[in-house]
Amino acid sequence: MKTVINVEELTKDYSGLTAVDHISFEVGEGEIFGFLGPNGAGKTTTVRILTGIIKPTSGRVSIMGFDLWSESIKAKQITGVVPELSNTYNELSAWNNLQFMADLYGVPKNHAKKRAEELLNKFNLYDRKDYKVKTFSKGMKQKLITAMALINDPKILFLDEPTSGLDVQSARLIKEMIREFHNDGKTVFLTTHYMHEASQLCSRVAIINHGKIAAIDAPEKLKTRVGGLQHIEVSFNPPVNVSDFYAMPGVINVHTGGDKLLLYTNEPGRVISQLVDYSRLNGVEIVTLNTLTPSLEDVFVKLTGR
Amino acid sequence: MFLSNSQDGKMIDQMKRACAIAKKDIRIYYLMGPVIIFGILAPTFLFLAFMIGRDLPVDFLIAGLLGMTIFFTSTSVAPVITPTETQTKNLERLAAAPVYITTILFGDVLASVLFGVGISFIPLLIGLAIGVTVTHPFVLVAGIVLAAFCFSAMGLIFSSNPTSATSVVMMMSSMIKFPLVFISGIFIPVGELPLWARVLASLSPLTYITDLCRYSFQSAHYYSILIDVTALVIFLVIFMTVAIKLHGRSLPKRL
């Protein structure tokens, strides 16, 4: 796989505080690469360096072979950026924001108009194209920012927390767009707080903690690597006494969550058959029964300690 | 990916992008009633306050008003764009786009020049309406455009302090702009000033455009046309170079 983002020994110091500490990684063409980490771990600083907004203290970044500092125009020309905070021009209409971005990226006028119409339709904003952005909701602004990042038909898309705080429909639309972009063979660099989102979308993820890369791998491989107990989620009708399960053979620990019990075990098959017996003997109905493997969130918590 | 004929950061491409930035600036910052009204009213009232009761020829007065209008309008909005865009995070958008810092600054200057030139037509038309004749129209137009570039670049220097508070920038620019008005031969011809004041006047770019305007209206001037034009070009180069250097230093602090 061709490397499209190459990061070598990247470091960023802020008056004695090292936000990013000698990180190195590569992103291959056509990957959706997730960049995860707790607040203050260095995620946004890394994205801001990779998009050419700030300069690193040391290290090297190349985008499709173009050095981000000596060939910054060429490197930026092939990328699209969806920042964490909305930075649309609120006094301009959605249409004028898109046209301005097209002009900044040198998109020819006729292409820019067609592309803007296509994107506004895709993000359900066409009817509002002549309204000033200051009248838009957060979800509409986020969709517009995403459209603005796509106006130059980039080869690499950087998204910093693109679905944060969005309603379900807007978040779903943006995730759908990420998948479509990826299906066209293009590359996505995504930072997110949502482990489920990273697990659903990313082909590989890097977990950054205290400015250093704690792990990089495919989500499923990371889950296997981190190991840990499986757990069984069960709920009964009517509710039962939690203490009945502490002594159940094969159960290592029991937690409650809402109307569900979470039984941690290394022997899920054995525990499930005992739960069925328990249901029959006590005349209670099993409402739900799920076996769960460690999630990306478990991996994240284990690696970051948060 | 959509590509125009030359996407490699060549000068012509960057010029087009600077024009896009200028168009955006005009739409957001200049085409607002209060900005336009302030651009006309501020120099007019300052001018009237000093001229009423003094017996001076109308073409002398209009030349001063014109010089002052170009000065005030060209330095009015350019200084607040960068601090405002720092606050709204729009500057990050520009920093992530394939444009050089010079392109951004040139776009800001271009918008300011268009505004300065556009508004300067108002005192000019007033002058023509009350019987002032332009004896050297080419010199006048060239002078207005050159001065607008010069003052717009000066405006950029005011905004190079890495602050997002526009009030700080406005205070600093006022501290420099108002004293300049009084030493630039607008209210008293440079030739009538004492020697020390003439030396001070020679350090102000406003002196040279006022002198050019007087030449255009009255054929009377203190400096030669060549000196006026050369001085304005030198000031423009200095202001633009300083602005690029200072913004280059302050931009990382804003992001």
Coordinates of C-alpha atoms in Angstrom, one line a residue:
Chain A
M1 CA 0.0 0.0 0.0
K2 CA 1.4 3.4 -1.0
T3 CA 2.1 5.7 1.9
V4 CA 0.3 9.0 1.6
I5 CA 1.0 10.5 5.1
N6 CA 4.4 10.0 6.5
V7 CA 5.2 11.4 10.0
E8 CA 8.7 11.1 11.4
E9 CA 9.7 12.0 14.9
L10 CA 7.2 14.8 15.2
T11 CA 7.5 16.9 18.3
K12 CA 5.7 20.0 19.4
D13 CA 6.7 21.9 22.6
Y14 CA 4.7 24.8 24.1
S15 CA 6.9 26.7 26.5
G16 CA 8.4 23.6 28.2
L17 CA 5.3 21.4 27.8
T18 CA 5.6 18.7 25.2
A19 CA 2.3 18.3 23.5
V20 CA 3.5 15.8 20.9
D21 CA 6.6 13.8 21.7
H22 CA 8.6 12.2 18.9
I23 CA 5.7 10.4 17.2
S24 CA 6.2 8.5 13.9
F25 CA 3.6 6.7 11.8
E26 CA 2.5 6.2 8.3
V27 CA -1.0 6.2 6.7
G28 CA -1.6 4.2 3.6
E29 CA -3.6 5.2 0.5
G30 CA -7.3 4.4 0.9
E31 CA -7.1 3.9 4.7
I32 CA -9.5 5.4 7.2
F33 CA -7.0 6.1 9.9
G34 CA -8.3 6.8 13.4
F35 CA -6.4 9.0 15.8
L36 CA -7.7 8.5 19.3
G37 CA -6.7 9.8 22.7
P38 CA -8.0 11.4 25.8
N39 CA -8.4 15.2 26.1
G40 CA -5.0 16.9 26.1
A41 CA -3.2 13.8 24.7
G42 CA -2.0 15.7 21.7
K43 CA -4.6 14.7 19.1
T44 CA -5.6 18.2 17.9
T45 CA -2.0 19.5 18.0
T46 CA -1.0 16.6 15.7
V47 CA -3.9 17.3 13.3
R48 CA -3.1 21.0 13.2
I49 CA 0.5 20.2 12.4
L50 CA -0.5 17.6 9.7
T51 CA -2.8 20.2 8.1
G52 CA -0.1 22.9 8.0
I53 CA -1.8 25.2 10.5
I54 CA 1.0 25.1 13.0
K55 CA 4.7 24.2 12.7
P56 CA 6.2 21.4 14.7
T57 CA 9.2 22.1 17.0
S58 CA 11.0 19.2 15.2
G59 CA 10.2 16.3 12.9
R60 CA 9.1 15.8 9.4
V61 CA 5.7 15.4 7.7
S62 CA 5.1 14.6 4.1
I63 CA 1.8 14.4 2.3
M64 CA 1.8 12.3 -0.8
G65 CA 5.5 12.8 -1.0
F66 CA 5.4 16.6 -0.6
D67 CA 7.2 18.0 2.4
L68 CA 4.6 19.9 4.4
W69 CA 6.9 22.9 4.9
S70 CA 9.1 23.2 1.9
E71 CA 6.3 22.3 -0.5
S72 CA 3.3 23.4 1.6
I73 CA 1.2 24.7 -1.3
K74 CA 1.4 21.3 -3.2
A75 CA 0.7 19.4 0.0
K76 CA -2.3 21.5 1.1
Q77 CA -3.7 21.5 -2.4
I78 CA -4.6 17.8 -2.2
T79 CA -6.1 17.8 1.2
G80 CA -9.4 18.8 2.8
V81 CA -9.8 19.8 6.4
V82 CA -12.7 19.6 8.7
P83 CA -11.6 21.4 11.9
E84 CA -12.8 20.7 15.4
L85 CA -14.4 24.1 15.8
S86 CA -16.6 25.6 13.1
N87 CA -14.7 28.2 11.1
T88 CA -17.2 29.1 8.4
Y89 CA -17.6 32.7 7.5
N90 CA -20.9 33.4 9.3
E91 CA -21.6 36.6 7.5
L92 CA -21.4 34.8 4.1
S93 CA -24.1 32.5 2.7
A94 CA -23.4 28.8 2.4
W95 CA -23.0 29.2 -1.3
N96 CA -20.5 32.0 -1.0
N97 CA -18.5 30.0 1.6
L98 CA -18.2 27.1 -0.8
Q99 CA -17.3 29.4 -3.7
F100 CA -14.7 31.1 -1.6
M101 CA -13.1 27.8 -0.7
A102 CA -13.2 26.7 -4.3
D103 CA -11.4 30.0 -5.2
L104 CA -8.8 29.4 -2.5
Y105 CA -8.0 25.9 -3.9
G106 CA -8.0 27.1 -7.5
V107 CA -11.1 25.1 -8.6
P108 CA -12.2 26.3 -12.0
K109 CA -15.5 28.3 -11.8
N110 CA -17.7 25.9 -13.8
H111 CA -16.5 22.9 -11.7
A112 CA -16.9 24.8 -8.5
K113 CA -20.5 25.6 -9.2
K114 CA -21.4 22.0 -10.2
R115 CA -19.5 20.6 -7.2
A116 CA -21.1 23.1 -4.8
E117 CA -24.6 22.2 -6.0
E118 CA -23.7 18.5 -5.7
L119 CA -22.4 18.8 -2.1
L120 CA -25.2 21.1 -0.9
N121 CA -27.7 18.5 -2.2
K122 CA -25.8 15.6 -0.6
F123 CA -25.8 17.4 2.8
N124 CA -29.4 18.5 2.5
L125 CA -28.4 22.2 2.5
Y126 CA -29.4 23.2 -1.0
D127 CA -32.6 25.0 0.1
R128 CA -30.6 27.1 2.5
K129 CA -27.7 27.9 0.1
D130 CA -28.4 31.6 0.0
Y131 CA -28.9 32.1 3.8
K132 CA -26.1 33.5 5.9
V133 CA -24.3 30.8 7.9
K134 CA -25.0 32.6 11.1
T135 CA -28.6 31.4 10.9
F136 CA -27.5 27.8 10.7
S137 CA -27.7 25.2 13.5
K138 CA -24.6 23.4 14.7
G139 CA -25.4 20.4 12.6
M140 CA -25.9 22.4 9.5
K141 CA -22.7 24.3 10.1
Q142 CA -20.8 21.0 10.5
K143 CA -22.3 19.6 7.3
L144 CA -21.3 22.8 5.5
I145 CA -17.7 22.6 6.9
T146 CA -17.5 19.1 5.6
A147 CA -18.8 20.2 2.2
M148 CA -16.3 23.0 2.2
A149 CA -13.5 20.5 2.8
L150 CA -14.7 18.4 -0.1
I151 CA -15.1 21.3 -2.6
N152 CA -11.6 20.7 -4.2
D153 CA -12.2 16.9 -4.4
P154 CA -9.2 16.2 -2.1
K155 CA -7.2 13.0 -2.0
I156 CA -6.8 13.1 1.7
L157 CA -9.4 14.3 4.2
F158 CA -8.6 15.3 7.7
L159 CA -11.5 15.4 10.1
D160 CA -11.1 16.5 13.7
E161 CA -14.0 15.3 15.9
P162 CA -16.5 15.6 13.0
T163 CA -19.5 14.2 14.7
S164 CA -19.0 15.7 18.2
G165 CA -22.2 17.1 19.6
L166 CA -24.2 16.4 16.5
D167 CA -27.7 15.1 16.3
V168 CA -28.1 11.4 15.1
Q169 CA -29.1 12.3 11.5
S170 CA -26.3 14.8 10.9
A171 CA -23.7 12.4 12.5
R172 CA -25.0 9.6 10.3
L173 CA -24.8 11.7 7.2
I174 CA -21.2 12.7 7.9
K175 CA -20.2 9.0 8.6
E176 CA -21.9 8.0 5.4
M177 CA -19.9 10.7 3.5
I178 CA -16.6 9.3 5.1
R179 CA -17.5 5.8 3.9
E180 CA -18.3 7.1 0.4
F181 CA -15.0 9.1 0.3
H182 CA -13.2 5.9 1.4
N183 CA -15.0 3.8 -1.2
D184 CA -13.5 6.1 -3.9
G185 CA -10.1 4.9 -2.8
K186 CA -9.3 8.1 -0.9
T187 CA -7.6 8.5 2.5
V188 CA -9.2 9.7 5.7
F189 CA -7.4 10.8 8.8
L190 CA -10.0 10.9 11.6
T191 CA -9.8 12.0 15.2
T192 CA -12.7 11.1 17.4
H193 CA -13.7 10.6 21.0
Y194 CA -16.3 8.1 20.0
M195 CA -14.8 4.6 20.2
H196 CA -17.8 3.0 18.6
E197 CA -17.4 5.4 15.6
A198 CA -13.7 4.6 15.3
S199 CA -14.4 0.9 15.6
Q200 CA -17.1 1.1 12.9
L201 CA -15.1 3.3 10.4
C202 CA -11.4 2.9 10.8
S203 CA -9.2 0.3 9.1
R204 CA -6.4 1.2 11.6
V205 CA -6.3 3.3 14.7
A206 CA -3.5 5.0 16.6
I207 CA -3.9 5.7 20.3
I208 CA -2.0 8.7 21.6
N209 CA -1.4 9.4 25.3
H210 CA 0.7 12.1 26.9
G211 CA 1.9 13.1 23.4
K212 CA 3.2 9.6 22.6
I213 CA 1.8 6.8 20.5
A214 CA 0.6 4.1 22.8
A215 CA -0.5 1.7 20.0
I216 CA -1.2 1.5 16.3
D217 CA -3.1 -1.4 14.7
A218 CA -6.4 -2.5 13.3
P219 CA -9.2 -2.1 15.9
E220 CA -9.9 -5.9 16.0
K221 CA -6.2 -6.7 16.4
L222 CA -5.9 -4.2 19.2
K223 CA -8.8 -5.8 21.0
T224 CA -7.2 -9.2 20.7
R225 CA -3.8 -7.8 21.7
V226 CA -5.2 -6.2 24.9
G227 CA -7.0 -9.4 25.8
G228 CA -9.2 -9.4 28.9
L229 CA -12.4 -11.0 30.0
Q230 CA -15.5 -11.5 27.9
H231 CA -18.7 -10.5 29.5
I232 CA -22.3 -11.6 29.3
E233 CA -25.0 -9.1 29.5
V234 CA -28.3 -10.5 30.8
S235 CA -31.7 -9.2 32.0
F236 CA -34.5 -11.0 33.6
N237 CA -38.2 -10.4 34.1
P238 CA -39.1 -10.1 36.9
P239 CA -35.7 -8.6 38.2
V240 CA -33.6 -11.0 40.2
N241 CA -31.2 -10.8 43.2
V242 CA -27.6 -9.9 42.1
S243 CA -26.1 -11.9 44.9
D244 CA -27.4 -15.1 43.2
F245 CA -24.7 -14.9 40.6
Y246 CA -21.5 -14.2 42.7
A247 CA -21.1 -17.9 43.4
M248 CA -22.1 -19.1 40.0
P249 CA -19.2 -21.3 38.7
G250 CA -17.2 -19.6 35.9
V251 CA -18.4 -16.1 36.9
I252 CA -15.4 -13.9 38.0
N253 CA -17.2 -10.6 38.6
V254 CA -20.7 -9.2 38.5
H255 CA -21.7 -5.6 37.7
T256 CA -25.2 -4.1 37.3
G257 CA -26.1 -1.5 34.7
G258 CA -29.7 -0.3 34.5
D259 CA -31.9 -3.4 34.4
K260 CA -29.0 -5.5 33.1
L261 CA -26.4 -7.7 34.8
L262 CA -22.9 -7.9 33.5
L263 CA -21.2 -11.2 34.3
Y264 CA -17.4 -11.3 33.6
T265 CA -16.1 -14.7 32.6
N266 CA -13.5 -16.8 30.8
E267 CA -16.1 -19.5 30.1
P268 CA -19.0 -17.8 28.4
G269 CA -20.6 -21.1 27.2
R270 CA -20.7 -22.6 30.7
V271 CA -22.1 -19.4 32.3
I272 CA -24.9 -19.2 29.6
S273 CA -26.1 -22.7 30.2
Q274 CA -26.2 -22.0 34.0
L275 CA -28.2 -18.8 33.3
V276 CA -30.7 -20.8 31.3
D277 CA -31.0 -23.3 34.2
Y278 CA -31.4 -20.5 36.7
S279 CA -34.2 -19.0 34.6
R280 CA -36.0 -22.3 34.4
L281 CA -35.6 -23.2 38.1
N282 CA -36.7 -19.8 39.4
G283 CA -39.5 -19.2 36.9
V284 CA -38.0 -16.0 35.6
E285 CA -37.9 -15.0 31.9
I286 CA -34.6 -14.1 30.1
V287 CA -35.3 -10.8 28.3
T288 CA -31.9 -10.2 26.8
L289 CA -28.7 -12.3 26.6
N290 CA -25.6 -11.0 24.9
T291 CA -21.9 -12.1 24.9
L292 CA -19.5 -9.2 24.6
T293 CA -15.8 -9.2 23.7
P294 CA -13.5 -6.4 24.9
S295 CA -14.5 -3.2 23.0
L296 CA -12.1 -0.5 21.5
E297 CA -13.1 1.5 24.6
D298 CA -11.7 -1.2 26.8
V299 CA -8.5 -1.1 24.8
F300 CA -8.4 2.7 25.1
V301 CA -9.0 2.6 28.8
K302 CA -6.3 0.0 29.3
L303 CA -3.8 1.8 27.2
T304 CA -4.4 5.3 28.5
G305 CA -5.4 4.5 32.0
R306 CA -8.4 6.8 31.8
Chain B
M1 CA -9.4 16.3 -8.0
F2 CA -10.3 19.5 -9.8
L3 CA -7.2 21.3 -11.0
S4 CA -6.8 24.5 -12.8
N5 CA -4.0 24.9 -15.4
S6 CA -1.4 25.8 -12.9
Q7 CA -1.8 24.6 -9.4
D8 CA 1.8 24.7 -8.3
G9 CA 1.7 27.8 -6.2
K10 CA 2.8 30.0 -9.1
M11 CA 2.4 33.7 -8.8
I12 CA -0.6 34.1 -11.1
D13 CA -2.4 31.4 -9.2
Q14 CA -1.7 33.0 -5.8
M15 CA -2.8 36.4 -7.3
K16 CA -6.2 34.8 -8.2
R17 CA -6.5 33.5 -4.7
A18 CA -5.6 36.9 -3.2
C19 CA -8.4 38.4 -5.3
A20 CA -10.7 35.7 -3.8
I21 CA -9.6 36.9 -0.3
A22 CA -10.2 40.5 -1.3
K23 CA -13.7 39.6 -2.6
K24 CA -14.5 37.9 0.7
D25 CA -13.2 40.9 2.7
I26 CA -15.3 43.3 0.8
R27 CA -18.4 41.1 1.3
I28 CA -17.9 40.7 5.0
Y29 CA -16.1 43.8 6.2
Y30 CA -16.6 46.7 3.8
L31 CA -20.1 46.5 2.4
M32 CA -21.6 47.6 5.6
G33 CA -23.4 50.9 6.0
P34 CA -21.6 52.0 9.2
V35 CA -18.2 51.3 7.6
I36 CA -18.9 53.3 4.5
I37 CA -20.5 56.2 6.5
F38 CA -17.6 56.3 8.9
G39 CA -15.2 56.4 6.0
I40 CA -16.9 59.5 4.7
L41 CA -17.9 61.2 7.9
A42 CA -14.7 60.9 9.9
P43 CA -12.5 62.9 7.6
T44 CA -15.3 65.3 6.7
F45 CA -15.9 66.4 10.3
L46 CA -12.2 66.6 11.1
F47 CA -11.8 68.7 8.0
L48 CA -14.7 71.0 8.7
A49 CA -13.6 71.5 12.3
F50 CA -10.3 72.9 11.2
M51 CA -11.4 74.8 8.1
I52 CA -14.6 76.6 9.1
G53 CA -13.8 80.3 9.5
R54 CA -10.5 80.1 7.6
D55 CA -10.3 81.9 4.2
L56 CA -8.7 79.3 2.0
P57 CA -9.3 78.5 -1.7
V58 CA -11.8 75.7 -2.3
D59 CA -9.4 73.6 -4.4
F60 CA -6.8 73.7 -1.6
L61 CA -9.5 72.5 0.8
I62 CA -10.7 69.7 -1.5
A63 CA -7.2 68.5 -2.1
G64 CA -6.7 68.2 1.7
L65 CA -10.1 66.5 2.2
L66 CA -9.3 64.0 -0.6
G67 CA -5.9 63.1 0.8
M68 CA -7.4 62.6 4.3
T69 CA -10.3 60.5 2.9
I70 CA -7.9 58.1 1.1
F71 CA -5.9 57.9 4.3
F72 CA -8.8 57.3 6.7
T73 CA -10.6 54.8 4.4
S74 CA -7.6 52.8 3.4
T75 CA -6.4 52.4 7.0
S76 CA -9.9 51.9 8.5
V77 CA -10.8 48.2 8.0
A78 CA -7.5 46.4 7.1
P79 CA -6.2 46.5 10.6
V80 CA -9.3 44.7 12.1
I81 CA -9.5 41.8 9.7
T82 CA -6.7 39.7 11.1
P83 CA -7.7 40.1 14.8
T84 CA -11.4 39.4 13.9
E85 CA -10.5 36.3 11.9
T86 CA -8.2 35.1 14.8
Q87 CA -11.2 35.3 17.1
T88 CA -13.6 33.6 14.7
K89 CA -11.0 30.9 13.8
N90 CA -11.3 31.9 10.1
L91 CA -7.6 32.5 10.1
E92 CA -7.1 28.7 10.7
R93 CA -9.1 28.0 7.6
L94 CA -6.8 30.3 5.6
A95 CA -3.7 28.8 7.2
A96 CA -4.8 25.3 6.2
A97 CA -5.5 26.4 2.6
P98 CA -2.9 26.4 -0.2
V99 CA -2.0 30.1 0.1
Y100 CA 1.1 31.9 1.3
I101 CA 0.9 34.5 4.1
T102 CA 1.8 37.1 1.5
T103 CA -1.3 36.1 -0.6
I104 CA -3.5 36.6 2.5
L105 CA -2.0 40.0 3.2
F106 CA -2.2 41.1 -0.4
G107 CA -5.8 40.1 -0.6
D108 CA -6.5 42.2 2.5
V109 CA -4.6 45.1 0.9
L110 CA -6.5 44.8 -2.4
A111 CA -9.9 45.0 -0.7
S112 CA -8.7 48.0 1.3
V113 CA -7.4 49.7 -1.9
L114 CA -10.7 49.2 -3.7
F115 CA -12.6 50.6 -0.7
G116 CA -10.2 53.6 -0.4
V117 CA -10.3 54.4 -4.1
G118 CA -14.1 54.0 -4.2
I119 CA -14.8 56.3 -1.3
S120 CA -12.3 58.9 -2.5
F121 CA -14.6 59.6 -5.4
I122 CA -17.1 61.2 -3.0
P123 CA -14.9 64.2 -2.1
L124 CA -13.7 64.4 -5.6
L125 CA -17.3 64.5 -7.0
I126 CA -18.1 67.1 -4.3
G127 CA -15.2 69.2 -5.5
L128 CA -16.2 68.9 -9.1
A129 CA -19.7 69.8 -8.2
I130 CA -18.6 73.1 -6.5
G131 CA -16.5 74.1 -9.4
V132 CA -13.0 72.6 -8.7
T133 CA -11.3 71.6 -11.9
V134 CA -8.8 68.7 -12.2
T135 CA -5.9 70.0 -14.3
H136 CA -3.9 66.8 -14.1
P137 CA -6.4 63.9 -14.0
F138 CA -3.9 61.1 -14.8
V139 CA -1.6 62.2 -11.9
L140 CA -4.6 62.4 -9.6
V141 CA -5.9 58.9 -10.4
A142 CA -2.4 57.4 -10.2
G143 CA -1.8 59.2 -6.9
I144 CA -5.0 58.0 -5.4
V145 CA -4.3 54.4 -6.3
L146 CA -0.7 54.5 -5.2
A147 CA -1.7 56.2 -1.9
A148 CA -4.5 53.7 -1.3
F149 CA -2.0 50.8 -1.7
C150 CA 0.5 52.6 0.6
F151 CA -2.0 53.4 3.4
S152 CA -3.6 49.9 3.2
A153 CA -0.2 48.3 3.7
M154 CA 0.3 50.7 6.6
G155 CA -3.0 49.4 8.0
L156 CA -1.7 45.9 8.0
I157 CA 1.2 46.9 10.2
F158 CA -1.4 48.1 12.8
S159 CA -2.8 44.5 12.9
S160 CA 0.5 42.7 13.2
N161 CA 0.3 42.6 17.0
P162 CA -0.8 39.0 17.7
T163 CA -4.0 40.0 19.5
S164 CA -7.6 39.1 18.8
A165 CA -8.9 42.2 20.5
T166 CA -9.9 44.7 17.7
S167 CA -10.1 47.5 20.3
V168 CA -6.4 47.2 21.0
V169 CA -5.6 47.5 17.3
M170 CA -8.0 50.5 16.8
M171 CA -6.4 52.3 19.7
M172 CA -2.9 51.8 18.4
S173 CA -3.9 52.8 14.8
S174 CA -5.6 56.0 16.1
M175 CA -2.5 56.9 18.1
I176 CA -0.6 57.0 14.9
K177 CA -3.2 58.1 12.4
F178 CA -4.4 61.3 14.1
P179 CA -1.0 62.9 14.7
L180 CA 0.0 62.1 11.1
V181 CA -3.0 64.2 9.9
F182 CA -1.6 67.3 11.6
I183 CA 1.9 67.0 10.3
S184 CA 1.1 66.3 6.7
G185 CA 0.3 69.8 5.3
I186 CA -3.4 69.2 5.1
F187 CA -4.5 72.2 7.2
I188 CA -1.4 74.3 6.6
P189 CA 0.6 74.1 3.4
V190 CA 4.0 72.4 3.9
G191 CA 5.8 75.5 2.6
E192 CA 4.3 77.6 5.4
L193 CA 5.5 75.3 8.1
P194 CA 8.6 75.9 10.3
L195 CA 11.7 73.9 9.3
W196 CA 11.2 71.3 12.1
A197 CA 7.6 70.7 11.0
R198 CA 8.7 70.4 7.4
V199 CA 11.1 67.7 8.4
L200 CA 8.4 65.9 10.2
A201 CA 6.0 66.3 7.3
S202 CA 8.5 64.7 5.0
L203 CA 8.3 61.6 7.1
S204 CA 4.6 61.2 6.6
P205 CA 3.3 59.4 3.4
L206 CA 0.1 61.5 3.7
T207 CA 2.2 64.6 2.9
Y208 CA 3.0 63.3 -0.6
I209 CA -0.5 62.3 -1.6
T210 CA -1.9 65.7 -0.4
D211 CA 0.9 67.4 -2.4
L212 CA -0.1 65.3 -5.4
C213 CA -3.7 66.2 -5.0
R214 CA -2.9 69.9 -4.8
Y215 CA -0.8 69.6 -7.9
S216 CA -3.7 67.9 -9.7
F217 CA -6.2 70.6 -8.7
Q218 CA -4.1 73.8 -8.4
S219 CA -0.9 72.9 -10.3
A220 CA 0.7 74.1 -7.0
H221 CA 2.9 71.8 -5.1
Y222 CA 5.8 71.8 -2.6
Y223 CA 7.7 68.7 -3.8
S224 CA 8.2 67.7 -7.4
I225 CA 5.8 65.0 -8.8
L226 CA 8.7 62.6 -9.1
I227 CA 9.5 63.0 -5.4
D228 CA 5.9 62.6 -4.4
V229 CA 5.5 59.4 -6.4
T230 CA 8.9 58.0 -5.4
A231 CA 8.2 58.7 -1.7
L232 CA 4.8 56.9 -1.9
V233 CA 6.4 53.9 -3.7
I234 CA 9.2 53.8 -1.1
F235 CA 6.7 54.0 1.8
L236 CA 4.6 51.2 0.1
V237 CA 7.6 48.9 -0.2
I238 CA 8.6 49.6 3.4
F239 CA 5.1 49.1 4.8
M240 CA 4.5 45.9 2.8
T241 CA 7.9 44.4 3.7
V242 CA 7.4 45.3 7.4
A243 CA 3.8 44.0 7.4
I244 CA 4.9 40.6 5.8
K245 CA 7.7 40.2 8.3
L246 CA 5.6 41.1 11.3
H247 CA 2.6 39.0 10.3
G248 CA 5.0 36.1 9.5
R249 CA 6.2 36.3 13.1
S250 CA 2.8 36.8 14.7
L251 CA 0.7 34.3 12.7
P252 CA 2.0 31.2 14.6
K253 CA 1.0 33.0 17.8
R254 CA -2.5 33.5 16.6
L255 CA -3.1 29.9 15.6

